[in-house]
């Protein structure tokens, strides 16, 4: 049995992965709030942005945490296609949940369907990411802890979608994002506690890419996407702000109807000029 280290860099990777989860959750919640206030194409675009933000945040959280994962007695590589597929799954299933909430007429049913779908999808992303591991040995899982991690993912996803429906103030969204980040991190590390590795030492070269060759650059790129998108959302006025600006503009515009037009038949007479004799 190989010794598993989940924090080879100390608290750096857990803290940074938690921050990524919080940023993704905050951005996704804000975009969902914007979507619920919008209609038509604008709603769809905000929901797409929300799905990409939450999915990217969860995926980045997972693989930033995996930067600190190590097993004594073996190197670790990652299967590139499976790793990318885990990212696609994360964004796709989160999109299903977000769109269910954004367009569902029955909010309770939409919340339950969206929470279940998103939670199972997040867990699928996690375990597909783990399936992308390549090492000298065999990986097994504790089924009880696996089930607990899936349950945490479903509860966390349902809570996030509930927050998107019911929380609108920036301060409340910030608190909800911190809670969501903690829930996603808890799901990840519960799933990691379920991992058992039986190391089989070998001189054979492992297939796949190293952490620094693939995971680290991709995580940095997706983290940058979250920060840039956060800035864009923060600078974009909400529907209420646009309505307030439009109302203020109407109040300051001169009323074109209030022109000095004389009624029909009305004649203005100039005062008679007196001429000197």
PDB file of C-alpha atoms in Angstrom:
ATOM      1  CA  UNK A   1       0.000   0.000   0.000  1.00  0.00           C
ATOM      2  CA  UNK A   2       1.539   3.287  -1.104  1.00  0.00           C
ATOM      3  CA  UNK A   3       1.511   6.284   1.195  1.00  0.00           C
ATOM      4  CA  UNK A   4      -0.740   9.050  -0.186  1.00  0.00           C
ATOM      5  CA  UNK A   5       0.133  12.681   0.399  1.00  0.00           C
ATOM      6  CA  UNK A   6      -2.646  15.141  -0.408  1.00  0.00           C
ATOM      7  CA  UNK A   7      -0.620  18.263   0.340  1.00  0.00           C
ATOM      8  CA  UNK A   8       2.944  17.846  -0.858  1.00  0.00           C
ATOM      9  CA  UNK A   9       3.260  21.654  -0.999  1.00  0.00           C
ATOM     10  CA  UNK A  10       1.710  22.188   2.422  1.00  0.00           C
ATOM     11  CA  UNK A  11      -1.396  24.365   2.676  1.00  0.00           C
ATOM     12  CA  UNK A  12      -0.693  26.139  -0.624  1.00  0.00           C
ATOM     13  CA  UNK A  13      -2.661  23.823  -2.922  1.00  0.00           C
ATOM     14  CA  UNK A  14      -5.670  23.296  -0.567  1.00  0.00           C
ATOM     15  CA  UNK A  15      -5.974  27.050   0.016  1.00  0.00           C
ATOM     16  CA  UNK A  16      -5.556  27.922  -3.661  1.00  0.00           C
ATOM     17  CA  UNK A  17      -8.007  25.228  -4.770  1.00  0.00           C
ATOM     18  CA  UNK A  18     -10.564  26.523  -2.256  1.00  0.00           C
ATOM     19  CA  UNK A  19     -10.110  30.038  -3.640  1.00  0.00           C
ATOM     20  CA  UNK A  20     -10.729  28.757  -7.186  1.00  0.00           C
ATOM     21  CA  UNK A  21     -13.913  27.006  -6.063  1.00  0.00           C
ATOM     22  CA  UNK A  22     -15.158  30.183  -4.355  1.00  0.00           C
ATOM     23  CA  UNK A  23     -14.410  32.380  -7.368  1.00  0.00           C
ATOM     24  CA  UNK A  24     -16.170  29.989  -9.738  1.00  0.00           C
ATOM     25  CA  UNK A  25     -19.194  29.764  -7.425  1.00  0.00           C
ATOM     26  CA  UNK A  26     -19.408  33.542  -6.949  1.00  0.00           C
ATOM     27  CA  UNK A  27     -19.143  34.211 -10.667  1.00  0.00           C
ATOM     28  CA  UNK A  28     -21.695  31.517 -11.494  1.00  0.00           C
ATOM     29  CA  UNK A  29     -24.185  32.814  -8.931  1.00  0.00           C
ATOM     30  CA  UNK A  30     -23.866  36.402 -10.133  1.00  0.00           C
ATOM     31  CA  UNK A  31     -24.359  35.321 -13.753  1.00  0.00           C
ATOM     32  CA  UNK A  32     -27.405  33.240 -12.809  1.00  0.00           C
ATOM     33  CA  UNK A  33     -28.897  36.205 -10.944  1.00  0.00           C
ATOM     34  CA  UNK A  34     -28.326  38.340 -14.055  1.00  0.00           C
ATOM     35  CA  UNK A  35     -29.936  35.650 -16.207  1.00  0.00           C
ATOM     36  CA  UNK A  36     -33.088  35.506 -14.081  1.00  0.00           C
ATOM     37  CA  UNK A  37     -33.522  39.265 -14.572  1.00  0.00           C
ATOM     38  CA  UNK A  38     -33.037  38.997 -18.349  1.00  0.00           C
ATOM     39  CA  UNK A  39     -35.037  37.537 -21.219  1.00  0.00           C
ATOM     40  CA  UNK A  40     -34.405  35.994 -24.619  1.00  0.00           C
ATOM     41  CA  UNK A  41     -30.859  35.755 -25.907  1.00  0.00           C
ATOM     42  CA  UNK A  42     -29.473  37.714 -22.995  1.00  0.00           C
ATOM     43  CA  UNK A  43     -30.770  35.133 -20.500  1.00  0.00           C
ATOM     44  CA  UNK A  44     -29.269  32.298 -22.521  1.00  0.00           C
ATOM     45  CA  UNK A  45     -25.871  34.009 -22.711  1.00  0.00           C
ATOM     46  CA  UNK A  46     -25.798  34.696 -18.963  1.00  0.00           C
ATOM     47  CA  UNK A  47     -26.702  31.066 -18.230  1.00  0.00           C
ATOM     48  CA  UNK A  48     -23.951  29.836 -20.553  1.00  0.00           C
ATOM     49  CA  UNK A  49     -21.468  32.080 -18.769  1.00  0.00           C
ATOM     50  CA  UNK A  50     -22.698  30.807 -15.403  1.00  0.00           C
ATOM     51  CA  UNK A  51     -22.290  27.168 -16.471  1.00  0.00           C
ATOM     52  CA  UNK A  52     -18.783  27.740 -17.818  1.00  0.00           C
ATOM     53  CA  UNK A  53     -17.788  29.656 -14.673  1.00  0.00           C
ATOM     54  CA  UNK A  54     -19.069  27.078 -12.178  1.00  0.00           C
ATOM     55  CA  UNK A  55     -17.776  24.133 -14.230  1.00  0.00           C
ATOM     56  CA  UNK A  56     -14.390  25.760 -14.726  1.00  0.00           C
ATOM     57  CA  UNK A  57     -14.157  26.672 -11.047  1.00  0.00           C
ATOM     58  CA  UNK A  58     -14.934  23.101  -9.931  1.00  0.00           C
ATOM     59  CA  UNK A  59     -12.512  21.563 -12.417  1.00  0.00           C
ATOM     60  CA  UNK A  60      -9.751  24.039 -11.553  1.00  0.00           C
ATOM     61  CA  UNK A  61     -10.349  23.401  -7.843  1.00  0.00           C
ATOM     62  CA  UNK A  62      -9.947  19.645  -8.392  1.00  0.00           C
ATOM     63  CA  UNK A  63      -6.754  19.777 -10.401  1.00  0.00           C
ATOM     64  CA  UNK A  64      -5.109  22.553  -8.385  1.00  0.00           C
ATOM     65  CA  UNK A  65      -5.660  20.294  -5.383  1.00  0.00           C
ATOM     66  CA  UNK A  66      -4.191  17.416  -7.410  1.00  0.00           C
ATOM     67  CA  UNK A  67      -0.997  19.447  -7.857  1.00  0.00           C
ATOM     68  CA  UNK A  68      -0.302  18.560  -4.241  1.00  0.00           C
ATOM     69  CA  UNK A  69      -1.171  14.866  -4.621  1.00  0.00           C
ATOM     70  CA  UNK A  70       1.639  12.339  -4.462  1.00  0.00           C
ATOM     71  CA  UNK A  71       2.142   8.616  -3.886  1.00  0.00           C
ATOM     72  CA  UNK A  72       5.366   7.234  -2.471  1.00  0.00           C
ATOM     73  CA  UNK A  73       7.055   4.673  -4.700  1.00  0.00           C
ATOM     74  CA  UNK A  74       5.652   5.825  -8.035  1.00  0.00           C
ATOM     75  CA  UNK A  75       5.514   8.770 -10.389  1.00  0.00           C
ATOM     76  CA  UNK A  76       2.174  10.175 -11.545  1.00  0.00           C
ATOM     77  CA  UNK A  77       1.090  11.060 -15.049  1.00  0.00           C
ATOM     78  CA  UNK A  78      -2.253  12.221 -16.481  1.00  0.00           C
ATOM     79  CA  UNK A  79      -4.097  10.971 -19.544  1.00  0.00           C
ATOM     80  CA  UNK A  80      -4.667  14.161 -21.546  1.00  0.00           C
ATOM     81  CA  UNK A  81      -7.894  13.227 -23.433  1.00  0.00           C
ATOM     82  CA  UNK A  82      -9.593  11.942 -20.257  1.00  0.00           C
ATOM     83  CA  UNK A  83      -8.561  15.057 -18.346  1.00  0.00           C
ATOM     84  CA  UNK A  84     -10.015  17.356 -21.010  1.00  0.00           C
ATOM     85  CA  UNK A  85     -13.161  15.216 -21.167  1.00  0.00           C
ATOM     86  CA  UNK A  86     -13.600  15.695 -17.409  1.00  0.00           C
ATOM     87  CA  UNK A  87     -13.587  19.476 -17.986  1.00  0.00           C
ATOM     88  CA  UNK A  88     -16.197  19.172 -20.754  1.00  0.00           C
ATOM     89  CA  UNK A  89     -18.395  17.008 -18.518  1.00  0.00           C
ATOM     90  CA  UNK A  90     -18.107  19.506 -15.664  1.00  0.00           C
ATOM     91  CA  UNK A  91     -19.327  22.406 -17.812  1.00  0.00           C
ATOM     92  CA  UNK A  92     -21.994  20.347 -19.615  1.00  0.00           C
ATOM     93  CA  UNK A  93     -23.703  18.921 -16.533  1.00  0.00           C
ATOM     94  CA  UNK A  94     -23.518  22.223 -14.683  1.00  0.00           C
ATOM     95  CA  UNK A  95     -25.107  23.774 -17.766  1.00  0.00           C
ATOM     96  CA  UNK A  96     -27.996  21.295 -17.579  1.00  0.00           C
ATOM     97  CA  UNK A  97     -28.613  22.227 -13.946  1.00  0.00           C
ATOM     98  CA  UNK A  98     -28.320  25.970 -14.518  1.00  0.00           C
ATOM     99  CA  UNK A  99     -30.632  25.923 -17.547  1.00  0.00           C
ATOM    100  CA  UNK A 100     -33.151  23.804 -15.620  1.00  0.00           C
ATOM    101  CA  UNK A 101     -33.299  26.531 -12.989  1.00  0.00           C
ATOM    102  CA  UNK A 102     -33.166  29.388 -15.494  1.00  0.00           C
ATOM    103  CA  UNK A 103     -36.051  28.168 -17.656  1.00  0.00           C
ATOM    104  CA  UNK A 104     -38.026  25.883 -15.350  1.00  0.00           C
ATOM    105  CA  UNK A 105     -41.568  26.994 -14.480  1.00  0.00           C
ATOM    106  CA  UNK A 106     -41.864  24.839 -11.369  1.00  0.00           C
ATOM    107  CA  UNK A 107     -39.023  26.101  -9.218  1.00  0.00           C
ATOM    108  CA  UNK A 108     -39.073  23.229  -6.734  1.00  0.00           C
ATOM    109  CA  UNK A 109     -38.919  20.579  -9.448  1.00  0.00           C
ATOM    110  CA  UNK A 110     -36.292  22.535 -11.370  1.00  0.00           C
ATOM    111  CA  UNK A 111     -34.198  22.880  -8.233  1.00  0.00           C
ATOM    112  CA  UNK A 112     -34.339  19.160  -7.456  1.00  0.00           C
ATOM    113  CA  UNK A 113     -33.623  18.074 -11.035  1.00  0.00           C
ATOM    114  CA  UNK A 114     -30.887  20.650 -11.476  1.00  0.00           C
ATOM    115  CA  UNK A 115     -29.268  19.872  -8.113  1.00  0.00           C
ATOM    116  CA  UNK A 116     -29.275  16.126  -8.699  1.00  0.00           C
ATOM    117  CA  UNK A 117     -27.959  16.432 -12.254  1.00  0.00           C
ATOM    118  CA  UNK A 118     -25.268  18.925 -11.350  1.00  0.00           C
ATOM    119  CA  UNK A 119     -24.167  17.039  -8.237  1.00  0.00           C
ATOM    120  CA  UNK A 120     -23.838  13.714 -10.040  1.00  0.00           C
ATOM    121  CA  UNK A 121     -22.018  15.504 -12.850  1.00  0.00           C
ATOM    122  CA  UNK A 122     -19.552  17.125 -10.449  1.00  0.00           C
ATOM    123  CA  UNK A 123     -18.856  13.729  -8.881  1.00  0.00           C
ATOM    124  CA  UNK A 124     -18.451  12.218 -12.360  1.00  0.00           C
ATOM    125  CA  UNK A 125     -15.952  14.933 -13.232  1.00  0.00           C
ATOM    126  CA  UNK A 126     -13.980  14.161 -10.064  1.00  0.00           C
ATOM    127  CA  UNK A 127     -13.792  10.422 -10.629  1.00  0.00           C
ATOM    128  CA  UNK A 128     -13.091  10.781 -14.343  1.00  0.00           C
ATOM    129  CA  UNK A 129     -10.235  13.068 -13.389  1.00  0.00           C
ATOM    130  CA  UNK A 130      -9.025  10.349 -11.036  1.00  0.00           C
ATOM    131  CA  UNK A 131      -9.392   7.778 -13.832  1.00  0.00           C
ATOM    132  CA  UNK A 132      -6.961   9.914 -15.845  1.00  0.00           C
ATOM    133  CA  UNK A 133      -4.219   9.109 -13.303  1.00  0.00           C
ATOM    134  CA  UNK A 134      -1.410   6.929 -14.560  1.00  0.00           C
ATOM    135  CA  UNK A 135       0.906   5.359 -11.966  1.00  0.00           C
ATOM    136  CA  UNK A 136       2.751   2.148 -11.178  1.00  0.00           C
ATOM    137  CA  UNK A 137       0.127   0.279  -9.232  1.00  0.00           C
ATOM    138  CA  UNK A 138      -3.609  -0.233  -8.827  1.00  0.00           C
ATOM    139  CA  UNK A 139      -6.118   2.341  -7.594  1.00  0.00           C
ATOM    140  CA  UNK A 140      -9.166   1.224  -5.589  1.00  0.00           C
ATOM    141  CA  UNK A 141     -11.868   3.118  -3.686  1.00  0.00           C
ATOM    142  CA  UNK A 142     -13.753   2.819  -0.420  1.00  0.00           C
ATOM    143  CA  UNK A 143     -17.396   2.569  -1.613  1.00  0.00           C
ATOM    144  CA  UNK A 144     -18.811   4.200   1.539  1.00  0.00           C
ATOM    145  CA  UNK A 145     -16.629   7.294   1.151  1.00  0.00           C
ATOM    146  CA  UNK A 146     -17.387   7.410  -2.580  1.00  0.00           C
ATOM    147  CA  UNK A 147     -21.107   7.432  -1.830  1.00  0.00           C
ATOM    148  CA  UNK A 148     -20.598  10.138   0.793  1.00  0.00           C
ATOM    149  CA  UNK A 149     -18.664  12.297  -1.674  1.00  0.00           C
ATOM    150  CA  UNK A 150     -21.481  11.988  -4.253  1.00  0.00           C
ATOM    151  CA  UNK A 151     -24.042  12.944  -1.598  1.00  0.00           C
ATOM    152  CA  UNK A 152     -21.979  15.999  -0.644  1.00  0.00           C
ATOM    153  CA  UNK A 153     -21.772  16.982  -4.320  1.00  0.00           C
ATOM    154  CA  UNK A 154     -25.558  16.727  -4.795  1.00  0.00           C
ATOM    155  CA  UNK A 155     -26.296  18.721  -1.621  1.00  0.00           C
ATOM    156  CA  UNK A 156     -23.720  21.358  -2.541  1.00  0.00           C
ATOM    157  CA  UNK A 157     -25.081  21.709  -6.080  1.00  0.00           C
ATOM    158  CA  UNK A 158     -28.676  21.970  -4.864  1.00  0.00           C
ATOM    159  CA  UNK A 159     -27.672  24.592  -2.301  1.00  0.00           C
ATOM    160  CA  UNK A 160     -25.842  26.590  -4.983  1.00  0.00           C
ATOM    161  CA  UNK A 161     -28.838  26.578  -7.319  1.00  0.00           C
ATOM    162  CA  UNK A 162     -31.159  27.504  -4.437  1.00  0.00           C
ATOM    163  CA  UNK A 163     -28.861  30.424  -3.670  1.00  0.00           C
ATOM    164  CA  UNK A 164     -29.026  31.512  -7.301  1.00  0.00           C
ATOM    165  CA  UNK A 165     -32.818  31.605  -7.103  1.00  0.00           C
ATOM    166  CA  UNK A 166     -33.160  33.286  -3.723  1.00  0.00           C
ATOM    167  CA  UNK A 167     -30.047  35.352  -3.038  1.00  0.00           C
ATOM    168  CA  UNK A 168     -29.483  38.570  -4.945  1.00  0.00           C
ATOM    169  CA  UNK A 169     -27.444  41.012  -2.854  1.00  0.00           C
ATOM    170  CA  UNK A 170     -23.663  40.974  -3.491  1.00  0.00           C
ATOM    171  CA  UNK A 171     -22.898  40.405   0.216  1.00  0.00           C
ATOM    172  CA  UNK A 172     -25.199  37.380   0.393  1.00  0.00           C
ATOM    173  CA  UNK A 173     -23.731  35.987  -2.829  1.00  0.00           C
ATOM    174  CA  UNK A 174     -20.234  36.332  -1.345  1.00  0.00           C
ATOM    175  CA  UNK A 175     -21.240  34.373   1.771  1.00  0.00           C
ATOM    176  CA  UNK A 176     -22.968  31.716  -0.340  1.00  0.00           C
ATOM    177  CA  UNK A 177     -19.837  31.413  -2.496  1.00  0.00           C
ATOM    178  CA  UNK A 178     -17.643  30.787   0.543  1.00  0.00           C
ATOM    179  CA  UNK A 179     -20.024  28.063   1.688  1.00  0.00           C
ATOM    180  CA  UNK A 180     -20.140  26.562  -1.817  1.00  0.00           C
ATOM    181  CA  UNK A 181     -16.348  26.582  -2.051  1.00  0.00           C
ATOM    182  CA  UNK A 182     -16.126  24.740   1.260  1.00  0.00           C
ATOM    183  CA  UNK A 183     -18.707  22.189   0.102  1.00  0.00           C
ATOM    184  CA  UNK A 184     -16.921  21.512  -3.194  1.00  0.00           C
ATOM    185  CA  UNK A 185     -13.574  21.197  -1.407  1.00  0.00           C
ATOM    186  CA  UNK A 186     -15.154  18.830   1.124  1.00  0.00           C
ATOM    187  CA  UNK A 187     -16.499  16.695  -1.705  1.00  0.00           C
ATOM    188  CA  UNK A 188     -13.045  16.551  -3.317  1.00  0.00           C
ATOM    189  CA  UNK A 189     -11.120  15.595  -0.205  1.00  0.00           C
ATOM    190  CA  UNK A 190     -13.790  13.091   0.867  1.00  0.00           C
ATOM    191  CA  UNK A 191     -13.365  11.451  -2.529  1.00  0.00           C
ATOM    192  CA  UNK A 192      -9.593  11.524  -2.104  1.00  0.00           C
ATOM    193  CA  UNK A 193      -9.861   9.833   1.299  1.00  0.00           C
ATOM    194  CA  UNK A 194     -11.636   6.995  -0.498  1.00  0.00           C
ATOM    195  CA  UNK A 195      -8.546   6.335  -2.652  1.00  0.00           C
ATOM    196  CA  UNK A 196      -6.329   3.316  -1.984  1.00  0.00           C
ATOM    197  CA  UNK A 197      -3.192   2.699  -4.053  1.00  0.00           C
ATOM    198  CA  UNK A 198      -1.324  -0.588  -4.223  1.00  0.00           C
ATOM    199  CA  UNK A 199       2.070   0.353  -5.631  1.00  0.00           C
ATOM    200  CA  UNK A 200       3.823  -2.022  -8.013  1.00  0.00           C
ATOM    201  CA  UNK A 201       7.341  -0.586  -8.565  1.00  0.00           C
ATOM    202  CA  UNK A 202       8.434  -0.648 -12.175  1.00  0.00           C
ATOM    203  CA  UNK A 203      11.090   0.932 -14.373  1.00  0.00           C
ATOM    204  CA  UNK A 204       8.627   1.266 -17.236  1.00  0.00           C
ATOM    205  CA  UNK A 205       7.972   4.813 -18.407  1.00  0.00           C
ATOM    206  CA  UNK A 206       4.431   5.916 -17.612  1.00  0.00           C
ATOM    207  CA  UNK A 207       2.255   7.230 -20.460  1.00  0.00           C
ATOM    208  CA  UNK A 208       0.643  10.650 -20.296  1.00  0.00           C
ATOM    209  CA  UNK A 209       1.755  14.116 -19.238  1.00  0.00           C
ATOM    210  CA  UNK A 210       3.265  15.296 -15.973  1.00  0.00           C
ATOM    211  CA  UNK A 211       1.557  17.836 -13.744  1.00  0.00           C
ATOM    212  CA  UNK A 212       3.832  20.652 -14.847  1.00  0.00           C
ATOM    213  CA  UNK A 213       3.565  19.750 -18.523  1.00  0.00           C
ATOM    214  CA  UNK A 214      -0.221  19.803 -18.711  1.00  0.00           C
ATOM    215  CA  UNK A 215      -2.243  20.289 -15.520  1.00  0.00           C
ATOM    216  CA  UNK A 216      -0.421  23.369 -14.247  1.00  0.00           C
ATOM    217  CA  UNK A 217      -0.571  25.405 -17.515  1.00  0.00           C
ATOM    218  CA  UNK A 218      -4.223  24.479 -18.061  1.00  0.00           C
ATOM    219  CA  UNK A 219      -5.160  25.358 -14.478  1.00  0.00           C
ATOM    220  CA  UNK A 220      -3.400  28.725 -14.805  1.00  0.00           C
ATOM    221  CA  UNK A 221      -5.215  29.426 -18.067  1.00  0.00           C
ATOM    222  CA  UNK A 222      -8.626  28.559 -16.650  1.00  0.00           C
ATOM    223  CA  UNK A 223      -7.912  30.519 -13.477  1.00  0.00           C
ATOM    224  CA  UNK A 224      -7.094  33.545 -15.627  1.00  0.00           C
ATOM    225  CA  UNK A 225     -10.382  33.051 -17.473  1.00  0.00           C
ATOM    226  CA  UNK A 226     -12.247  33.158 -14.149  1.00  0.00           C
ATOM    227  CA  UNK A 227     -10.533  36.375 -13.080  1.00  0.00           C
ATOM    228  CA  UNK A 228     -11.102  38.123 -16.429  1.00  0.00           C
ATOM    229  CA  UNK A 229     -14.746  37.041 -16.580  1.00  0.00           C
ATOM    230  CA  UNK A 230     -15.236  38.167 -12.985  1.00  0.00           C
ATOM    231  CA  UNK A 231     -13.982  41.623 -13.919  1.00  0.00           C
ATOM    232  CA  UNK A 232     -16.296  41.722 -16.944  1.00  0.00           C
ATOM    233  CA  UNK A 233     -19.338  40.752 -14.860  1.00  0.00           C
ATOM    234  CA  UNK A 234     -18.444  43.207 -12.111  1.00  0.00           C
ATOM    235  CA  UNK A 235     -18.225  46.069 -14.631  1.00  0.00           C
ATOM    236  CA  UNK A 236     -21.399  45.117 -16.505  1.00  0.00           C
ATOM    237  CA  UNK A 237     -24.480  46.975 -15.242  1.00  0.00           C
ATOM    238  CA  UNK A 238     -27.395  44.896 -14.037  1.00  0.00           C
ATOM    239  CA  UNK A 239     -30.871  45.148 -15.548  1.00  0.00           C
ATOM    240  CA  UNK A 240     -31.975  47.293 -12.600  1.00  0.00           C
ATOM    241  CA  UNK A 241     -28.982  49.588 -13.023  1.00  0.00           C
ATOM    242  CA  UNK A 242     -29.697  49.998 -16.749  1.00  0.00           C
ATOM    243  CA  UNK A 243     -33.333  50.789 -15.967  1.00  0.00           C
ATOM    244  CA  UNK A 244     -32.216  53.348 -13.390  1.00  0.00           C
ATOM    245  CA  UNK A 245     -29.821  54.934 -15.898  1.00  0.00           C
ATOM    246  CA  UNK A 246     -32.559  55.080 -18.529  1.00  0.00           C
ATOM    247  CA  UNK A 247     -34.994  56.622 -16.049  1.00  0.00           C
ATOM    248  CA  UNK A 248     -32.426  59.199 -15.010  1.00  0.00           C
ATOM    249  CA  UNK A 249     -31.753  60.022 -18.659  1.00  0.00           C
ATOM    250  CA  UNK A 250     -35.463  60.587 -19.320  1.00  0.00           C
ATOM    251  CA  UNK A 251     -35.696  62.923 -16.357  1.00  0.00           C
ATOM    252  CA  UNK A 252     -32.801  65.055 -17.561  1.00  0.00           C
ATOM    253  CA  UNK A 253     -33.881  65.263 -21.223  1.00  0.00           C
ATOM    254  CA  UNK A 254     -35.829  68.423 -22.235  1.00  0.00           C
ATOM    255  CA  UNK A 255     -39.473  67.793 -23.005  1.00  0.00           C
ATOM    256  CA  UNK A 256     -39.844  68.488 -26.732  1.00  0.00           C
ATOM    257  CA  UNK A 257     -43.595  68.831 -26.327  1.00  0.00           C
ATOM    258  CA  UNK A 258     -43.189  71.885 -24.114  1.00  0.00           C
ATOM    259  CA  UNK A 259     -42.399  74.255 -26.985  1.00  0.00           C
ATOM    260  CA  UNK A 260     -43.811  77.703 -27.294  1.00  0.00           C
ATOM    261  CA  UNK A 261     -46.484  77.138 -29.959  1.00  0.00           C
ATOM    262  CA  UNK A 262     -49.323  79.638 -30.184  1.00  0.00           C
ATOM    263  CA  UNK A 263     -52.828  78.216 -30.454  1.00  0.00           C
ATOM    264  CA  UNK A 264     -54.690  78.638 -33.769  1.00  0.00           C
ATOM    265  CA  UNK A 265     -56.155  82.034 -34.304  1.00  0.00           C
ATOM    266  CA  UNK A 266     -53.922  83.647 -31.724  1.00  0.00           C
ATOM    267  CA  UNK A 267     -52.085  86.739 -32.909  1.00  0.00           C
ATOM    268  CA  UNK A 268     -49.302  88.412 -31.121  1.00  0.00           C
ATOM    269  CA  UNK A 269     -49.160  92.117 -31.477  1.00  0.00           C
ATOM    270  CA  UNK A 270     -46.034  94.073 -31.096  1.00  0.00           C
ATOM    271  CA  UNK A 271     -46.253  97.317 -29.184  1.00  0.00           C
ATOM    272  CA  UNK A 272     -46.849 100.208 -31.537  1.00  0.00           C
ATOM    273  CA  UNK A 273     -43.800 102.225 -32.274  1.00  0.00           C
ATOM    274  CA  UNK A 274     -44.077 105.921 -31.797  1.00  0.00           C
ATOM    275  CA  UNK A 275     -42.552 108.091 -34.408  1.00  0.00           C
ATOM    276  CA  UNK A 276     -41.160 111.411 -33.652  1.00  0.00           C
ATOM    277  CA  UNK A 277     -42.845 114.264 -35.461  1.00  0.00           C
TER     278      UNK A 277
END
